[in-house]
Short mmCIF file of C-alpha atoms in Angstrom, two decimals:
data_model
loop_
_atom_site.label_atom_id
_atom_site.label_comp_id
_atom_site.label_asym_id
_atom_site.label_seq_id
_atom_site.Cartn_x
_atom_site.Cartn_y
_atom_site.Cartn_z
CA MET A 1 50.34 -13.38 -25.45
CA GLN A 2 49.75 -14.37 -21.86
CA ASN A 3 46.64 -12.98 -20.10
CA ARG A 4 47.76 -11.62 -16.75
CA ILE A 5 45.47 -10.26 -14.06
CA PRO A 6 45.95 -6.47 -13.71
CA ALA A 7 46.64 -6.56 -9.97
CA THR A 8 47.30 -2.84 -9.69
CA SER A 9 43.68 -2.12 -10.65
CA VAL A 10 42.40 -3.95 -7.57
CA ASP A 11 45.02 -2.92 -5.01
CA ASP A 12 42.79 -0.10 -3.81
CA LEU A 13 39.87 -2.51 -3.39
CA TYR A 14 41.85 -4.77 -1.09
CA ALA A 15 43.19 -1.76 0.80
CA GLU A 16 39.68 -0.78 1.82
CA ALA A 17 38.26 -4.31 2.07
CA GLY A 18 38.98 -4.46 5.79
CA HIS A 19 36.49 -1.67 6.39
CA TRP A 20 33.54 -3.67 5.07
CA HIS A 21 31.79 -6.27 7.15
CA ILE A 22 28.33 -7.81 7.45
CA ASN A 23 25.75 -5.77 9.35
CA THR A 24 25.20 -6.95 12.91
CA GLY A 25 23.43 -3.81 14.10
CA GLU A 26 26.23 -2.80 16.44
CA GLU A 27 27.33 0.25 14.46
CA THR A 28 26.09 2.54 11.71
CA ILE A 29 26.36 1.18 8.18
CA HIS A 30 28.07 3.68 5.87
CA ALA A 31 27.42 2.27 2.41
CA LYS A 32 29.77 3.13 -0.43
CA ARG A 33 28.22 4.91 -3.42
CA MET A 34 29.16 3.70 -6.88
CA PRO A 35 27.80 4.81 -10.24
CA GLY A 36 26.19 2.26 -12.51
CA LYS A 37 23.09 1.18 -14.37
CA TRP A 38 21.10 0.14 -11.31
CA ARG A 39 22.05 3.25 -9.36
CA SER A 40 20.70 5.34 -12.26
CA ILE A 41 17.49 3.30 -12.35
CA LYS A 42 17.16 3.76 -8.61
CA TRP A 43 17.37 7.56 -8.95
CA TRP A 44 14.73 7.54 -11.69
CA ALA A 45 12.49 5.39 -9.50
CA ASN A 46 13.02 7.83 -6.63
CA SER A 47 11.51 10.58 -8.77
CA PHE A 48 8.16 8.82 -8.32
CA TRP A 49 7.95 10.55 -4.94
CA LEU A 50 7.82 13.98 -6.59
CA VAL A 51 4.11 13.25 -6.81
CA PHE A 52 4.03 13.16 -3.01
CA PHE A 53 5.49 16.69 -2.78
CA LEU A 54 3.82 18.33 -5.79
CA GLY A 55 0.49 16.51 -5.93
CA PRO A 56 -1.33 18.60 -3.27
CA TYR A 57 -0.81 21.78 -5.30
CA LEU A 58 -2.61 20.48 -8.38
CA ARG A 59 -6.01 22.16 -8.69
CA TRP A 60 -9.26 20.86 -10.19
CA ASP A 61 -11.98 23.44 -10.82
CA ASP A 62 -11.69 25.62 -7.70
CA ARG A 63 -10.45 23.03 -5.22
CA GLN A 64 -7.52 20.69 -4.64
CA ALA A 65 -7.46 17.92 -7.24
CA VAL A 66 -6.77 15.12 -4.73
CA LEU A 67 -7.93 15.78 -1.18
CA PHE A 68 -8.70 13.27 1.56
CA ASP A 69 -11.00 15.42 3.68
CA ILE A 70 -11.44 13.17 6.71
CA PRO A 71 -13.33 15.67 8.94
CA SER A 72 -15.95 16.08 6.21
CA ARG A 73 -15.75 12.36 5.33
CA GLN A 74 -15.11 13.13 1.68
CA PHE A 75 -12.38 11.96 -0.69
CA HIS A 76 -12.00 14.23 -3.73
CA ILE A 77 -10.11 12.58 -6.59
CA PHE A 78 -10.14 14.99 -9.53
CA GLY A 79 -13.78 15.11 -10.69
CA ALA A 80 -15.01 12.29 -8.43
CA THR A 81 -16.10 12.61 -4.81
CA LEU A 82 -16.14 9.50 -2.65
CA LEU A 83 -18.14 9.38 0.57
CA PRO A 84 -18.40 6.70 3.27
CA GLN A 85 -21.07 4.98 1.15
CA ASP A 86 -18.36 4.32 -1.44
CA PHE A 87 -16.03 2.62 1.03
CA TRP A 88 -16.24 -0.64 -0.90
CA MET A 89 -14.17 0.96 -3.67
CA LEU A 90 -11.46 1.85 -1.17
CA ALA A 91 -11.46 -1.77 0.01
CA LEU A 92 -11.00 -2.94 -3.59
CA LEU A 93 -8.21 -0.43 -4.09
CA LEU A 94 -6.37 -1.70 -1.01
CA LEU A 95 -6.88 -5.28 -2.24
CA PHE A 96 -5.48 -4.30 -5.64
CA PHE A 97 -2.29 -2.83 -4.19
CA ALA A 98 -1.85 -5.71 -1.73
CA ILE A 99 -2.07 -8.29 -4.51
CA LEU A 100 0.10 -6.14 -6.78
CA LEU A 101 2.78 -6.16 -4.08
CA ALA A 102 2.44 -9.93 -3.78
CA VAL A 103 2.72 -10.60 -7.51
CA VAL A 104 5.70 -8.24 -7.91
CA THR A 105 7.42 -9.97 -5.00
CA ALA A 106 6.69 -13.39 -6.45
CA VAL A 107 8.16 -12.36 -9.80
CA ALA A 108 11.07 -10.07 -8.87
CA GLY A 109 11.43 -9.99 -5.08
CA ARG A 110 11.41 -6.83 -2.97
CA VAL A 111 11.47 -4.39 -5.87
CA TRP A 112 9.23 -2.06 -3.86
CA CYS A 113 11.76 -1.97 -1.02
CA GLY A 114 14.76 -1.44 -3.26
CA PHE A 115 13.40 1.22 -5.59
CA PHE A 116 10.21 2.83 -4.24
CA CYS A 117 9.92 2.45 -0.46
CA PHE A 118 9.63 5.68 1.55
CA GLN A 119 12.19 4.45 4.09
CA THR A 120 14.72 3.34 1.49
CA ILE A 121 14.57 6.55 -0.54
CA TRP A 122 14.64 8.99 2.36
CA THR A 123 17.55 7.08 3.90
CA ASP A 124 19.37 7.25 0.57
CA ILE A 125 18.86 11.01 0.39
CA TYR A 126 19.96 11.49 4.00
CA THR A 127 23.14 9.44 3.47
CA TRP A 128 23.82 11.33 0.21
CA ILE A 129 23.78 14.59 2.20
CA GLU A 130 25.96 12.95 4.83
CA GLU A 131 28.50 11.91 2.22
CA LYS A 132 28.62 15.39 0.65
CA LEU A 133 29.36 16.97 4.03
CA GLU A 134 31.46 14.32 5.81
CA GLY A 135 33.15 12.54 2.93
CA SER A 136 33.65 8.87 2.07
CA PRO A 137 32.56 6.04 4.38
CA GLN A 138 36.06 5.76 5.84
CA LYS A 139 36.11 9.49 6.62
CA ARG A 140 32.66 9.29 8.19
CA ARG A 141 33.72 6.47 10.48
CA LYS A 142 36.82 8.41 11.44
CA LEU A 143 34.73 11.51 12.14
CA GLU A 144 32.37 9.49 14.36
CA LYS A 145 35.26 8.39 16.55
CA ALA A 146 36.99 11.77 16.55
CA PRO A 147 36.66 14.05 19.61
CA TRP A 148 34.20 16.91 19.40
CA ASP A 149 35.79 20.09 18.13
CA LEU A 150 34.59 23.18 16.26
CA LYS A 151 34.91 21.53 12.84
CA LYS A 152 32.98 18.43 13.86
CA ILE A 153 30.24 20.49 15.50
CA LYS A 154 29.94 22.66 12.39
CA VAL A 155 29.66 19.69 9.99
CA LYS A 156 27.30 17.72 12.19
CA SER A 157 25.07 20.76 12.84
CA LEU A 158 24.74 21.53 9.14
CA LYS A 159 23.93 17.90 8.36
CA HIS A 160 21.20 17.66 10.97
CA PHE A 161 19.81 21.04 9.93
CA LEU A 162 19.41 19.80 6.34
CA TRP A 163 17.91 16.54 7.61
CA LEU A 164 15.35 18.50 9.61
CA ILE A 165 14.49 20.70 6.61
CA ILE A 166 13.68 17.59 4.58
CA ALA A 167 11.69 16.16 7.49
CA VAL A 168 9.66 19.38 7.83
CA ILE A 169 8.88 19.51 4.12
CA THR A 170 7.88 15.85 4.28
CA GLY A 171 5.53 16.45 7.21
CA ILE A 172 3.88 19.45 5.55
CA SER A 173 3.52 17.60 2.24
CA PHE A 174 1.87 14.62 3.93
CA THR A 175 -0.58 16.81 5.83
CA ALA A 176 -1.41 18.74 2.64
CA TRP A 177 -3.11 15.62 1.25
CA PHE A 178 -5.67 15.85 4.06
CA THR A 179 -6.31 19.61 4.09
CA ASP A 180 -6.15 22.23 1.37
CA ALA A 181 -2.45 22.86 0.70
CA PHE A 182 -2.74 26.61 0.26
CA VAL A 183 -4.91 26.97 3.36
CA LEU A 184 -2.37 24.88 5.28
CA TRP A 185 0.51 27.14 4.25
CA GLY A 186 -1.55 30.21 5.14
CA GLU A 187 -2.21 28.84 8.62
CA LEU A 188 1.41 27.78 8.97
CA LEU A 189 2.84 31.18 8.05
CA SER A 190 0.34 32.99 10.27
CA LEU A 191 1.04 30.57 13.15
CA GLN A 192 -2.62 29.54 13.30
CA LEU A 193 -2.27 25.82 12.66
CA GLY A 194 -4.85 23.61 14.31
CA MET A 195 -3.86 20.93 16.79
CA VAL A 196 -4.58 18.11 14.32
CA SER A 197 -2.29 19.60 11.65
CA VAL A 198 0.44 20.28 14.21
CA THR A 199 0.23 16.69 15.44
CA PHE A 200 0.44 15.17 11.96
CA ILE A 201 3.29 17.40 10.85
CA GLY A 202 5.17 16.78 14.10
CA MET A 203 4.75 13.00 13.85
CA PHE A 204 6.12 12.93 10.31
CA ILE A 205 9.01 15.24 11.16
CA LEU A 206 10.00 13.04 14.07
CA GLY A 207 9.43 9.80 12.15
CA THR A 208 11.38 10.89 9.07
CA TYR A 209 14.26 12.33 11.09
CA ILE A 210 14.68 9.27 13.32
CA LEU A 211 13.95 6.47 10.83
CA ALA A 212 15.91 7.85 7.87
CA GLY A 213 18.63 9.60 9.84
CA PHE A 214 19.41 7.20 12.66
CA MET A 215 17.71 3.81 12.39
CA ARG A 216 18.21 3.46 8.64
CA GLU A 217 18.60 -0.21 7.72
CA GLN A 218 17.50 -1.30 11.21
CA THR A 219 14.00 -0.13 10.28
CA CYS A 220 14.00 -2.69 7.46
CA PHE A 221 15.37 -5.38 9.77
CA TRP A 222 13.19 -4.93 12.84
CA LEU A 223 10.21 -2.63 12.19
CA CYS A 224 9.04 -3.53 8.69
CA PRO A 225 6.89 -6.69 8.57
CA TYR A 226 7.47 -7.08 4.84
CA ALA A 227 11.01 -8.32 5.44
CA ARG A 228 9.58 -11.11 7.61
CA ILE A 229 6.89 -12.32 5.22
CA GLN A 230 8.82 -12.10 1.96
CA GLY A 231 10.11 -15.62 2.50
CA VAL A 232 6.65 -17.08 1.87
CA MET A 233 6.10 -14.87 -1.19
CA ILE A 234 9.14 -15.93 -3.21
CA ASP A 235 10.14 -19.34 -4.54
CA LYS A 236 12.88 -20.86 -6.65
CA THR A 237 11.48 -19.24 -9.80
CA THR A 238 11.58 -15.68 -8.40
CA VAL A 239 14.17 -13.51 -10.14
CA LEU A 240 16.41 -11.83 -7.53
CA PRO A 241 19.90 -10.33 -7.25
CA THR A 242 21.82 -13.58 -6.97
CA TYR A 243 25.44 -14.58 -6.59
CA ASP A 244 26.52 -17.22 -9.13
CA TYR A 245 28.25 -19.55 -6.68
CA VAL A 246 29.05 -22.08 -9.42
CA ARG A 247 31.09 -19.50 -11.27
CA GLY A 248 32.38 -17.58 -8.26
CA GLU A 249 33.58 -20.34 -5.91
CA PRO A 250 36.08 -20.99 -4.55
CA ARG A 251 36.84 -17.36 -3.86
CA GLY A 252 40.38 -16.17 -4.14
CA ARG A 253 42.21 -12.91 -4.05
CA VAL A 254 44.10 -11.66 -7.07
CA LYS A 255 47.79 -12.51 -6.95
CA LYS A 256 50.28 -10.21 -8.59
CA GLY A 257 51.77 -11.62 -11.74
CA GLN A 258 49.47 -14.65 -11.83
CA ARG A 259 48.21 -15.61 -15.25
CA GLU A 260 44.46 -15.84 -15.62
CA GLU A 261 44.60 -19.36 -17.03
CA ASP A 262 46.75 -20.56 -14.10
CA ARG A 263 44.39 -19.61 -11.29
CA ALA A 264 42.52 -22.38 -9.46
CA THR A 265 39.87 -20.10 -7.96
CA GLY A 266 36.49 -18.90 -9.15
CA ASP A 267 35.70 -15.46 -10.54
CA CYS A 268 34.99 -13.90 -7.12
CA ILE A 269 38.12 -12.08 -5.97
CA ASP A 270 36.76 -11.60 -2.43
CA CYS A 271 37.01 -7.80 -2.57
CA ASN A 272 33.86 -7.28 -0.46
CA GLN A 273 32.61 -4.50 -2.74
CA CYS A 274 29.16 -6.11 -2.83
CA VAL A 275 29.03 -5.68 0.95
CA ALA A 276 30.48 -2.17 0.74
CA VAL A 277 27.64 -0.80 -1.40
CA CYS A 278 24.80 -2.66 0.33
CA PRO A 279 22.62 -0.15 2.25
CA THR A 280 21.68 -2.86 4.75
CA GLY A 281 25.18 -4.34 5.03
CA VAL A 282 24.40 -7.92 4.00
CA ASP A 283 26.61 -10.24 1.95
CA ILE A 284 24.70 -11.40 -1.12
CA ARG A 285 27.20 -14.25 -1.52
CA ASN A 286 25.65 -15.95 1.51
CA GLY A 287 22.34 -16.40 -0.30
CA GLN A 288 19.01 -14.68 0.17
CA GLN A 289 18.51 -12.94 3.50
CA GLU A 290 15.78 -10.86 5.07
CA GLY A 291 18.07 -7.84 4.96
CA CYS A 292 18.33 -7.86 1.14
CA ILE A 293 16.02 -5.17 -0.25
CA THR A 294 16.65 -6.06 -3.91
CA CYS A 295 18.16 -2.67 -4.74
CA ALA A 296 20.67 -4.29 -7.17
CA LEU A 297 23.50 -1.95 -6.13
CA CYS A 298 25.67 -5.00 -5.57
CA LEU A 299 25.29 -5.76 -9.30
CA ASP A 300 26.88 -2.42 -10.19
CA ALA A 301 29.71 -2.99 -7.71
CA CYS A 302 30.50 -6.50 -8.90
CA ASP A 303 30.30 -5.58 -12.59
CA SER A 304 32.77 -2.73 -12.05
CA VAL A 305 35.20 -5.13 -10.35
CA MET A 306 34.84 -7.69 -13.14
CA ASP A 307 35.68 -4.95 -15.63
CA LYS A 308 38.84 -4.11 -13.68
CA VAL A 309 40.10 -7.70 -13.56
CA GLY A 310 39.04 -8.50 -17.12
CA ARG A 311 36.40 -11.09 -16.30
CA PRO A 312 32.83 -11.34 -17.65
CA ARG A 313 30.10 -9.36 -15.96
CA GLY A 314 27.16 -11.07 -14.28
CA LEU A 315 28.84 -12.84 -11.36
CA ILE A 316 26.08 -11.18 -9.34
CA ARG A 317 22.99 -10.71 -11.49
CA TYR A 318 19.21 -10.90 -11.53
CA GLU A 319 18.54 -14.63 -11.70
CA SER A 320 16.29 -17.26 -10.14
CA GLN A 321 17.55 -20.16 -8.08
CA GLU A 322 16.16 -22.49 -10.69
CA GLY A 323 18.07 -20.59 -13.37
CA LEU A 324 21.31 -21.09 -11.46
CA ASP A 325 20.66 -24.78 -10.89
CA THR A 326 19.33 -25.76 -14.33
CA GLY A 327 20.45 -23.00 -16.66
CA HIS A 328 16.92 -21.93 -17.59
CA SER A 329 13.92 -20.41 -15.81
CA ILE A 330 10.18 -21.02 -16.09
CA PRO A 331 8.54 -18.20 -18.09
CA ILE A 332 6.30 -15.91 -16.08
CA LEU A 333 3.15 -16.90 -17.99
CA LYS A 334 3.69 -20.57 -17.11
CA ARG A 335 3.63 -19.96 -13.36
CA PRO A 336 0.18 -20.75 -11.83
CA ARG A 337 0.61 -18.34 -8.94
CA VAL A 338 1.06 -15.41 -11.33
CA TRP A 339 -2.24 -16.32 -13.06
CA VAL A 340 -4.08 -16.48 -9.73
CA TYR A 341 -2.66 -13.13 -8.64
CA GLY A 342 -3.45 -11.69 -12.05
CA PHE A 343 -7.08 -12.79 -11.87
CA ILE A 344 -7.53 -11.15 -8.44
CA LEU A 345 -5.87 -7.97 -9.73
CA LEU A 346 -8.17 -7.89 -12.75
CA ALA A 347 -11.27 -8.50 -10.62
CA SER A 348 -10.45 -5.75 -8.13
CA LEU A 349 -9.46 -3.29 -10.86
CA SER A 350 -12.68 -4.04 -12.76
CA GLY A 351 -14.69 -3.34 -9.60
CA ILE A 352 -12.92 0.00 -9.10
CA ILE A 353 -13.50 1.03 -12.71
CA TYR A 354 -17.15 0.00 -12.51
CA GLY A 355 -17.63 1.94 -9.29
CA LEU A 356 -16.05 5.10 -10.67
CA SER A 357 -17.96 4.88 -13.94
CA THR A 358 -21.32 4.50 -12.13
CA LEU A 359 -20.59 7.10 -9.50
CA ASP A 360 -23.45 9.63 -9.42
CA SER A 361 -23.23 13.20 -8.19
CA ILE A 362 -26.49 12.64 -6.34
CA GLN A 363 -27.69 9.33 -4.95
CA LEU A 364 -31.06 8.08 -3.79
CA LYS A 365 -31.89 5.43 -1.24
CA VAL A 366 -35.47 4.31 -0.49
CA LEU A 367 -36.64 2.70 2.76
CA HIS A 368 -40.12 1.18 2.88
CA ASP A 369 -41.98 1.80 6.15
CA ARG A 370 -42.75 -1.53 7.83
CA GLN A 371 -45.04 -0.29 10.59
CA PRO A 372 -47.52 -0.78 8.99
CA LEU A 373 -46.74 -2.22 5.55
CA PHE A 374 -49.79 -0.55 4.02
CA VAL A 375 -52.86 1.44 5.02
CA MET A 376 -56.38 1.15 3.57
CA GLN A 377 -57.72 4.61 2.74
CA SER A 378 -61.41 5.67 3.07
CA ASP A 379 -61.75 5.79 -0.72
CA GLY A 380 -60.55 2.19 -1.02
CA SER A 381 -57.02 3.00 -2.24
CA ILE A 382 -53.90 1.46 -0.69
CA GLN A 383 -51.22 3.70 0.77
CA ASN A 384 -47.53 2.90 1.44
CA LYS A 385 -45.07 5.15 3.26
CA TYR A 386 -41.43 5.56 2.17
CA ARG A 387 -38.40 7.31 3.61
CA LEU A 388 -36.23 8.84 0.86
CA LYS A 389 -32.58 9.53 1.66
CA MET A 390 -30.86 11.75 -0.89
CA LEU A 391 -27.10 12.32 -0.95
CA ASN A 392 -25.45 15.31 -2.60
CA LYS A 393 -21.74 14.70 -3.42
CA LEU A 394 -21.22 18.12 -4.94
CA LYS A 395 -19.76 21.18 -3.24
CA ASP A 396 -22.88 23.29 -3.90
CA PRO A 397 -26.55 22.79 -2.90
CA VAL A 398 -28.81 21.13 -5.46
CA GLU A 399 -32.58 21.56 -5.88
CA VAL A 400 -34.23 18.27 -6.85
CA THR A 401 -37.74 17.14 -7.69
CA ILE A 402 -39.10 13.75 -6.67
CA THR A 403 -41.23 11.57 -8.96
CA ALA A 404 -42.26 7.93 -9.05
CA SER A 405 -43.55 5.36 -11.53
CA GLY A 406 -45.33 2.08 -10.93
CA PRO A 407 -48.88 0.69 -10.90
CA ALA A 408 -51.53 2.52 -12.88
CA GLY A 409 -53.23 5.36 -11.03
CA LEU A 410 -50.23 5.95 -8.75
CA ILE A 411 -50.43 9.17 -6.73
CA LEU A 412 -47.32 10.57 -5.00
CA VAL A 413 -48.03 12.62 -1.87
CA GLY A 414 -45.44 14.73 -0.04
CA ALA A 415 -43.22 15.44 -3.06
CA GLU A 416 -45.03 18.49 -4.40
CA LYS A 417 -42.18 20.84 -3.45
CA THR A 418 -38.54 20.62 -4.46
CA VAL A 419 -35.96 19.47 -1.91
CA THR A 420 -32.71 21.32 -1.30
CA LEU A 421 -29.83 18.89 -0.92
CA LYS A 422 -27.00 20.35 1.11
CA PRO A 423 -23.46 19.61 -0.14
CA GLY A 424 -21.83 16.48 1.24
CA THR A 425 -24.80 15.49 3.41
CA VAL A 426 -27.82 13.20 3.31
CA SER A 427 -31.25 14.85 3.17
CA GLY A 428 -34.40 12.94 4.10
CA ARG A 429 -38.01 13.24 2.97
CA ASP A 430 -41.08 11.13 3.87
CA VAL A 431 -43.48 10.50 0.98
CA PHE A 432 -46.69 8.49 0.54
CA VAL A 433 -47.78 6.53 -2.50
CA ARG A 434 -51.46 5.72 -3.11
CA VAL A 435 -52.74 3.25 -5.67
CA PRO A 436 -56.39 2.21 -6.32
CA ARG A 437 -56.85 -1.32 -5.04
CA SER A 438 -58.40 -2.36 -8.34
CA ASN A 439 -55.12 -1.55 -10.10
CA LEU A 440 -53.05 -3.91 -7.95
CA VAL A 441 -52.34 -7.24 -9.63
CA GLY A 442 -50.52 -8.87 -6.72
CA GLU A 443 -49.45 -8.61 -3.12
CA SER A 444 -46.38 -6.58 -4.13
CA GLN A 445 -45.43 -4.68 -7.23
CA SER A 446 -42.35 -2.83 -8.38
CA ILE A 447 -42.16 0.93 -7.97
CA ILE A 448 -39.33 3.26 -9.00
CA PHE A 449 -38.49 6.60 -7.42
CA TYR A 450 -36.59 9.32 -9.28
CA ILE A 451 -34.83 12.50 -8.22
CA GLU A 452 -33.67 15.09 -10.73
CA GLY A 453 -31.92 18.44 -10.45
CA ALA A 454 -29.48 20.79 -12.14
CA GLY A 455 -25.83 21.09 -11.24
CA ASP A 456 -23.10 23.47 -12.38
CA SER A 457 -23.45 24.71 -15.97
CA ASN A 458 -27.06 23.46 -15.92
CA GLN A 459 -25.87 19.85 -15.96
CA ILE A 460 -28.81 17.52 -15.42
CA LEU A 461 -28.31 15.27 -12.38
CA LYS A 462 -30.42 12.16 -11.99
CA SER A 463 -30.69 9.16 -9.73
CA LYS A 464 -33.26 6.40 -9.30
CA ARG A 465 -33.95 3.55 -6.93
CA GLU A 466 -36.37 0.64 -7.17
CA SER A 467 -38.58 -0.41 -4.30
CA VAL A 468 -41.85 -2.33 -3.80
CA PHE A 469 -45.46 -1.34 -3.29
CA ILE A 470 -47.26 -3.71 -0.93
CA GLY A 471 -50.98 -4.31 -0.77
CA PRO A 472 -53.42 -6.83 0.76
CA ARG A 473 -53.51 -10.45 -0.38
#
C-alpha cells in the first residue's frame, strides 16, 4: 500500500499561511491559539500569579501575613518581622533569585519569560479576551482596518473596559502588599485613599494597560533587559525550543497526490504555523533570537501539523545545539557552570535560613563609651560607661530588665528599673559598670549584657550581647 500525503488536511494551513510573517514591529502581532501540552503547562504556570492576588488577604494572628510596611520600615513575613537591621537577609534573597534565574536560563533558556513573567501572562490574558470578543487573528486584523461603526465601537469599548478592570485589580493587589489589604479596600470604598496609594495604584493601572494591551511583545524586545543579556547566559548545552534543521531541510510544501517516499524535501512543510502561534512573531526555524521567550507554543503547533501529515513529532522540540549536532547532550550534573551556580544558591539560601532561625523578637546592641574609656572611682573601683540600644520587633510594648555578667564583684548601675521597649523602635539606656580594681586580671575583660522580658502568652524573650570592660594597664 502506497503512503500518500493527506493534502486535504493541510489545505487550510496553506490558505492562512500568507497571514503569518516575522515580527518587524510595524503592526500588532495577533498570535494564533492552539491547544496542546505546552499550552496546558503554560496555563498551570500562570496560576502561580494567584498568589499575587490572594496573598494579601491571608491573615497571621491579627495582622496581614505578608506585609511590606515601608513607612514603618518593617517587613512582616508570617511570624517573622524584618527591620532595616536585617537588610543583609534581603540582599541574600535577591542574590538567591538572581542566581536562580541565571542557572535556569543556563539549563533551559528563558523559562521565566515563557511561563511565569508578569508581562507574558498579562499579555496572554489580554489577547485571550481580545480573541473571545473579536474572533480569530484574521478577523481581528480585518476589524482593525474596518471603518468605525456602531459594532466596532461596541466591541472595542467592551474589550478595553475588561482590560481596565484587570489593570485596576492588578494595581490594587500590588498596593495591598504594602498596606493592610482590608484597610486599603475600606479607604478605597470610602474615597479616602492617601496620595501614595493612589499613585501606586495609578502607576500599575497605566503600566498594565499599556504594556499588556498595546506594547505586548515590543516590551520584551525593547524594554526588558533580560532579552539582551540572555545570549551570555546560554551555551550550546542549554536545552531550548529548537528546530531540527537536519530533519526539516530543505523545506517543501505538500503536493497533492505525492507519495511520502517520493518526496525530496525535509519534514518541514513550510506552513508557518510555528510563526502563527508565536506571541512575539519570530520564526524559530531561523535559530535562536532575542525575541524567543521559550514558551514552547511552537512545539504544539508543529506537532499538530506533523500529526496531520503523518510524520513523526519533534521537528521542533526542546533540545540543545550540541544534541542536534552530535546526537547526545552533556548531563546537567557534568556542567561546571551549574555546579558554580548551585554552590552560590546553596550559600545564599543557607544564610537566609540561618538569619531567620536566629531572628530574635528583641535585639540588644552595646556601645562602649570611648570618652573616657574608664574612670577611677574614689573607692578604687574602675567604672565603664555603656550605651544599650534595644530593639523591639513585636507589635506590642515589652517590659525588659537589664543584667550583666563579667569580672567578679561587678556592679551594674542605671539598670535598676525596667525599660519599656516601644514596638518597632529602638530604645536607648545608659548604664555604668563598676568592678574592684583588684578583681581585674588584664587591661580588658569580657562582659556580657542581657535583656529579658515577657511577650504574648507570657513567652520569655531574651537577647544578649558581648562587650569589653577596660581598665588601667
